[in-house]
Amino acid sequence: MQKTIKFTVMIMLTLIVIFVKVGDVKAEGYGWGYKKNQDHEIPEIGKYEGILDTYGAYFADKSGEKNIYLTFDNGYEQGHTEAILDVLKKEEVPATFFVTGHYVSEEPQLVNRMVDEGHIIGNHSYHHPDFTIMTKQSIQKELETLKEAVANVSEQKEIKYVRPPRGMFNEQTLKWSNELGYIHIFWSLAFKDWETDKQKGWKYAYDQLMEQIHPGAIVLLHTVSSDNAEALERIIVELRKQGYEFKSLDNLVIRDKMDQMIHGF
C-alpha cells in the first residue's frame, strides 16, 4: 500500500513539474504583432522595441528614408512563386525568401533560381516549430539543417537572417539566435494573405499594402497567395512613382552596423 502511495505521489509531482515548466516557457513566449495605422508611419510595437534593440533584431528601417524591403515566407508551393520571381526580375527588385525544409526539399529548382537571380534565402527553420518551447540545441539543429539543405541545392552556403516560425519569440530565443550567428527579421507590414481558399483578387492585396505602406517598411508576403502574385507588379510600379526604393536586407543591416561603428553605439 505504501509503495502504491509513494508511486502515486511521485507521478503527481512529476506531472506538476512538467506542467509548471511548460507553463513557464509558454508564458515567456511572445507572438509578433504591431499596432497598424494608415498614417504611413512605422507602426508602434510597444515593449517589443526595447527587446529587439537589445538583440539587434529588425522589424523596420528607422532611417526615415523611403526604402522598402520585400520579404516572402515560403512554407510550401502553390504555383505562384515563379510569377513572383518573374516580376522581381523584370522590375529588378531584390527580395528575401524565408524558406522551410519542406519547401527546399519539394522545390529545389525554385530555391536555386532565387539565389541565381540575386535574392537572399532566409531561415524559417526546417520543421516550422515554436522556438520559445525549445532548447538552444534544438533550435540550432533546426537552423543548421535548413542551412545545409539550402546549400545542397544552391550557391548560397551561409544564412544570416532568421524569421521565427509563427512569429514566436522571446529574449532567450533572440539571444540564442545571435550566439548562433543569426539576425532576427520581423516585419512592419502584413495582412491576411495566406488562406489559399479565401483569395479576394489582386486589388485586395494592392489596397492592403498601400494603406499600410510607410518609409522603411519590411513587408511580409506569402507566396501561396494568388492575390500577391497578381498585384506585385502594380505595387512596385506605383510605389516607385511615390518615390520609394526597393532595397535588400543586406543594405539595411550593413548601413545600420556602419552607423553603429561610426557613432559608437
Short mmCIF file of C-alpha atoms in Angstrom, two decimals:
data_model
loop_
_atom_site.label_atom_id
_atom_site.label_comp_id
_atom_site.label_asym_id
_atom_site.label_seq_id
_atom_site.Cartn_x
_atom_site.Cartn_y
_atom_site.Cartn_z
CA MET A 1 0.00 0.00 0.00
CA GLN A 2 2.80 2.40 0.96
CA LYS A 3 4.61 1.64 -2.29
CA THR A 4 1.43 2.45 -4.23
CA ILE A 5 1.03 5.75 -2.38
CA LYS A 6 4.67 6.69 -2.92
CA PHE A 7 4.43 5.84 -6.61
CA THR A 8 1.25 7.91 -6.96
CA VAL A 9 2.85 10.89 -5.21
CA MET A 10 5.92 10.65 -7.46
CA ILE A 11 3.74 10.62 -10.56
CA MET A 12 1.76 13.63 -9.31
CA LEU A 13 4.92 15.59 -8.50
CA THR A 14 6.39 14.76 -11.89
CA LEU A 15 3.26 15.97 -13.65
CA ILE A 16 3.25 19.16 -11.59
CA VAL A 17 6.87 19.85 -12.55
CA ILE A 18 6.12 19.18 -16.23
CA PHE A 19 3.08 21.45 -16.20
CA VAL A 20 4.95 24.22 -14.40
CA LYS A 21 7.88 24.06 -16.82
CA VAL A 22 5.68 24.02 -19.88
CA GLY A 23 3.57 26.83 -18.48
CA ASP A 24 6.62 28.90 -17.66
CA VAL A 25 8.10 28.52 -21.12
CA LYS A 26 4.88 29.30 -22.92
CA ALA A 27 4.23 32.30 -20.69
CA GLU A 28 7.57 33.74 -21.80
CA GLY A 29 6.79 33.45 -25.48
CA TYR A 30 5.63 36.47 -27.47
CA GLY A 31 3.69 36.41 -30.71
CA TRP A 32 4.91 39.16 -33.04
CA GLY A 33 2.45 41.97 -33.54
CA TYR A 34 2.21 45.72 -34.00
CA LYS A 35 -0.37 48.49 -33.96
CA LYS A 36 -1.49 49.08 -37.53
CA ASN A 37 -2.01 52.61 -38.80
CA GLN A 38 -2.94 54.27 -42.08
CA ASP A 39 -0.76 57.32 -41.45
CA HIS A 40 2.12 55.88 -43.49
CA GLU A 41 4.32 55.79 -40.42
CA ILE A 42 6.27 52.97 -38.79
CA PRO A 43 3.78 51.14 -36.54
CA GLU A 44 4.16 51.07 -32.77
CA ILE A 45 5.37 47.80 -31.25
CA GLY A 46 5.32 48.73 -27.56
CA LYS A 47 7.66 46.78 -25.27
CA TYR A 48 8.97 44.74 -28.18
CA GLU A 49 11.04 47.69 -29.40
CA GLY A 50 13.45 47.60 -26.48
CA ILE A 51 13.81 43.84 -26.73
CA LEU A 52 14.58 43.96 -30.45
CA ASP A 53 17.08 46.78 -29.99
CA THR A 54 18.90 44.83 -27.28
CA TYR A 55 19.43 41.82 -29.53
CA GLY A 56 19.95 43.56 -32.86
CA ALA A 57 16.70 42.38 -34.43
CA TYR A 58 14.80 44.33 -37.09
CA PHE A 59 11.18 44.99 -37.96
CA ALA A 60 11.64 48.20 -39.99
CA ASP A 61 14.22 50.67 -41.28
CA LYS A 62 14.06 53.63 -38.91
CA SER A 63 16.25 55.94 -41.00
CA GLY A 64 13.25 57.82 -42.40
CA GLU A 65 14.33 57.10 -45.97
CA LYS A 66 11.70 55.84 -48.39
CA ASN A 67 13.12 52.33 -48.55
CA ILE A 68 11.10 49.13 -48.82
CA TYR A 69 12.30 45.61 -48.10
CA LEU A 70 10.27 42.81 -49.67
CA THR A 71 10.29 39.52 -47.79
CA PHE A 72 8.37 36.36 -48.57
CA ASP A 73 7.60 33.36 -46.39
CA ASN A 74 7.73 30.04 -48.24
CA GLY A 75 6.36 27.06 -46.36
CA TYR A 76 5.02 25.21 -49.38
CA GLU A 77 4.39 25.89 -53.06
CA GLN A 78 1.03 26.83 -54.55
CA GLY A 79 2.20 27.58 -58.07
CA HIS A 80 2.70 31.36 -57.73
CA THR A 81 6.39 31.72 -56.88
CA GLU A 82 7.58 31.61 -60.49
CA ALA A 83 5.27 34.51 -61.37
CA ILE A 84 6.57 36.46 -58.36
CA LEU A 85 10.17 35.80 -59.40
CA ASP A 86 9.36 36.86 -62.95
CA VAL A 87 8.07 40.22 -61.69
CA LEU A 88 11.05 40.76 -59.40
CA LYS A 89 13.42 40.01 -62.27
CA LYS A 90 11.58 42.29 -64.69
CA GLU A 91 11.49 45.18 -62.21
CA GLU A 92 15.00 44.48 -60.83
CA VAL A 93 13.76 44.30 -57.24
CA PRO A 94 15.67 42.31 -54.59
CA ALA A 95 13.82 40.18 -52.04
CA THR A 96 14.43 37.78 -49.19
CA PHE A 97 12.69 34.41 -49.16
CA PHE A 98 12.35 32.74 -45.76
CA VAL A 99 12.07 29.03 -46.53
CA THR A 100 11.33 25.87 -44.56
CA GLY A 101 12.79 22.40 -45.00
CA HIS A 102 9.63 21.18 -46.70
CA TYR A 103 9.90 23.92 -49.30
CA VAL A 104 13.57 23.24 -50.03
CA SER A 105 13.03 19.50 -50.45
CA GLU A 106 9.95 19.95 -52.63
CA GLU A 107 11.11 22.96 -54.70
CA PRO A 108 14.91 22.87 -55.03
CA GLN A 109 14.79 24.42 -58.50
CA LEU A 110 12.91 27.47 -57.22
CA VAL A 111 15.32 27.90 -54.31
CA ASN A 112 18.22 27.70 -56.76
CA ARG A 113 16.54 30.25 -59.00
CA MET A 114 16.06 32.66 -56.11
CA VAL A 115 19.77 32.59 -55.37
CA ASP A 116 20.82 32.73 -59.03
CA GLU A 117 18.72 35.85 -59.54
CA GLY A 118 20.33 37.67 -56.63
CA HIS A 119 17.78 37.17 -53.88
CA ILE A 120 18.58 36.21 -50.30
CA ILE A 121 17.45 32.97 -48.69
CA GLY A 122 16.44 33.39 -45.04
CA ASN A 123 15.99 30.69 -42.43
CA HIS A 124 12.41 29.92 -41.42
CA SER A 125 13.54 26.69 -39.70
CA TYR A 126 13.38 23.15 -41.06
CA HIS A 127 10.16 21.91 -39.43
CA HIS A 128 8.47 25.24 -38.51
CA PRO A 129 8.31 24.69 -34.72
CA ASP A 130 7.73 27.18 -31.91
CA PHE A 131 11.23 28.26 -30.83
CA THR A 132 10.02 29.51 -27.47
CA ILE A 133 9.41 25.98 -26.14
CA MET A 134 12.69 24.57 -27.41
CA THR A 135 16.25 24.26 -26.12
CA LYS A 136 19.13 26.11 -27.71
CA GLN A 137 20.45 22.82 -29.10
CA SER A 138 17.11 22.01 -30.72
CA ILE A 139 16.89 25.46 -32.30
CA GLN A 140 20.45 25.13 -33.54
CA LYS A 141 19.61 21.81 -35.19
CA GLU A 142 16.56 23.32 -36.91
CA LEU A 143 18.59 26.22 -38.28
CA GLU A 144 21.64 24.21 -39.30
CA THR A 145 19.58 21.51 -41.01
CA LEU A 146 17.79 24.15 -43.08
CA LYS A 147 21.07 25.89 -43.93
CA GLU A 148 22.59 22.62 -45.13
CA ALA A 149 19.50 21.87 -47.23
CA VAL A 150 19.75 25.27 -48.96
CA ALA A 151 23.50 24.83 -49.52
CA ASN A 152 22.85 21.47 -51.18
CA VAL A 153 20.56 22.95 -53.85
CA SER A 154 22.05 26.42 -54.41
CA GLU A 155 25.19 28.54 -54.31
CA GLN A 156 24.17 30.18 -51.02
CA LYS A 157 26.20 28.39 -48.39
CA GLU A 158 25.52 30.62 -45.38
CA ILE A 159 22.32 32.11 -43.96
CA LYS A 160 22.40 35.17 -41.75
CA TYR A 161 18.72 36.08 -41.34
CA VAL A 162 16.08 34.15 -39.43
CA ARG A 163 12.34 34.64 -39.20
CA PRO A 164 10.91 32.68 -36.27
CA PRO A 165 8.12 30.25 -37.17
CA ARG A 166 4.65 31.55 -36.26
CA GLY A 167 6.29 34.84 -35.24
CA MET A 168 7.00 33.37 -31.80
CA PHE A 169 9.99 34.69 -29.87
CA ASN A 170 11.32 35.79 -26.51
CA GLU A 171 14.53 37.31 -25.19
CA GLN A 172 16.12 33.89 -24.84
CA THR A 173 15.48 32.86 -28.43
CA LEU A 174 16.77 36.21 -29.68
CA LYS A 175 19.92 35.80 -27.59
CA TRP A 176 20.48 32.24 -28.70
CA SER A 177 19.99 33.14 -32.35
CA ASN A 178 22.61 35.89 -32.01
CA GLU A 179 25.02 33.39 -30.48
CA LEU A 180 24.37 31.07 -33.42
CA GLY A 181 25.18 33.88 -35.85
CA TYR A 182 21.65 34.89 -36.87
CA ILE A 183 19.79 38.19 -37.05
CA HIS A 184 16.03 38.14 -36.44
CA ILE A 185 13.89 39.79 -39.11
CA PHE A 186 10.29 40.60 -38.22
CA TRP A 187 8.03 42.90 -40.24
CA SER A 188 6.12 46.18 -40.09
CA LEU A 189 3.59 45.47 -42.84
CA ALA A 190 1.50 42.36 -43.42
CA PHE A 191 -2.07 41.27 -43.92
CA LYS A 192 -4.04 38.04 -44.01
CA ASP A 193 -2.88 36.65 -47.33
CA TRP A 194 -2.06 33.01 -46.62
CA GLU A 195 -5.50 31.38 -46.84
CA THR A 196 -5.40 29.90 -50.32
CA ASP A 197 -9.13 29.16 -50.40
CA LYS A 198 -10.05 32.73 -49.45
CA GLN A 199 -8.22 34.84 -52.00
CA LYS A 200 -10.01 38.08 -52.84
CA GLY A 201 -8.37 39.31 -56.03
CA TRP A 202 -5.29 41.40 -56.77
CA LYS A 203 -6.91 44.66 -55.68
CA TYR A 204 -7.36 43.39 -52.13
CA ALA A 205 -3.61 42.77 -51.79
CA TYR A 206 -2.82 46.05 -53.52
CA ASP A 207 -5.13 48.07 -51.25
CA GLN A 208 -3.96 46.36 -48.07
CA LEU A 209 -0.35 47.14 -48.83
CA MET A 210 -0.97 50.70 -49.98
CA GLU A 211 -2.97 51.50 -46.86
CA GLN A 212 -0.14 50.42 -44.56
CA ILE A 213 2.93 51.41 -46.57
CA HIS A 214 5.48 53.64 -44.86
CA PRO A 215 9.13 54.62 -45.26
CA GLY A 216 11.36 51.78 -44.07
CA ALA A 217 8.73 49.05 -44.33
CA ILE A 218 9.80 45.44 -44.05
CA VAL A 219 6.94 43.82 -45.93
CA LEU A 220 5.85 40.24 -45.24
CA LEU A 221 4.05 38.47 -48.08
CA HIS A 222 3.27 34.78 -48.58
CA THR A 223 3.99 33.24 -51.96
CA VAL A 224 0.97 30.93 -51.71
CA SER A 225 -1.25 33.94 -52.42
CA SER A 226 -2.51 34.40 -55.98
CA ASP A 227 -3.57 37.91 -54.92
CA ASN A 228 0.04 38.81 -54.14
CA ALA A 229 1.37 37.36 -57.37
CA GLU A 230 -1.14 39.32 -59.44
CA ALA A 231 -0.72 42.57 -57.50
CA LEU A 232 3.06 42.63 -57.14
CA GLU A 233 4.00 44.41 -60.37
CA ARG A 234 1.30 47.05 -59.86
CA ILE A 235 2.54 47.61 -56.31
CA ILE A 236 6.16 48.04 -57.37
CA VAL A 237 5.32 50.43 -60.18
CA GLU A 238 3.04 52.59 -58.02
CA LEU A 239 5.41 52.78 -55.06
CA ARG A 240 8.26 53.84 -57.31
CA LYS A 241 6.04 56.63 -58.59
CA GLN A 242 5.65 57.71 -54.97
CA GLY A 243 9.41 57.91 -54.55
CA TYR A 244 10.05 54.60 -52.80
CA GLU A 245 13.12 52.46 -53.48
CA PHE A 246 13.33 48.70 -53.06
CA LYS A 247 16.38 47.55 -51.13
CA SER A 248 17.92 44.32 -49.92
CA LEU A 249 18.04 43.42 -46.23
CA ASP A 250 21.82 43.46 -46.59
CA ASN A 251 21.64 47.17 -47.39
CA LEU A 252 19.69 47.80 -44.21
CA VAL A 253 21.88 45.76 -41.89
CA ILE A 254 25.25 46.83 -43.32
CA ARG A 255 24.32 50.52 -43.17
CA ASP A 256 23.00 50.12 -39.64
CA LYS A 257 26.15 48.35 -38.45
CA MET A 258 28.35 51.01 -40.04
CA ASP A 259 26.37 53.75 -38.30
CA GLN A 260 26.85 51.96 -35.00
CA MET A 261 30.60 51.73 -35.56
CA ILE A 262 30.87 55.39 -36.56
CA HIS A 263 28.74 56.75 -33.73
CA GLY A 264 29.89 54.21 -31.14
CA PHE A 265 26.56 52.75 -30.12
#
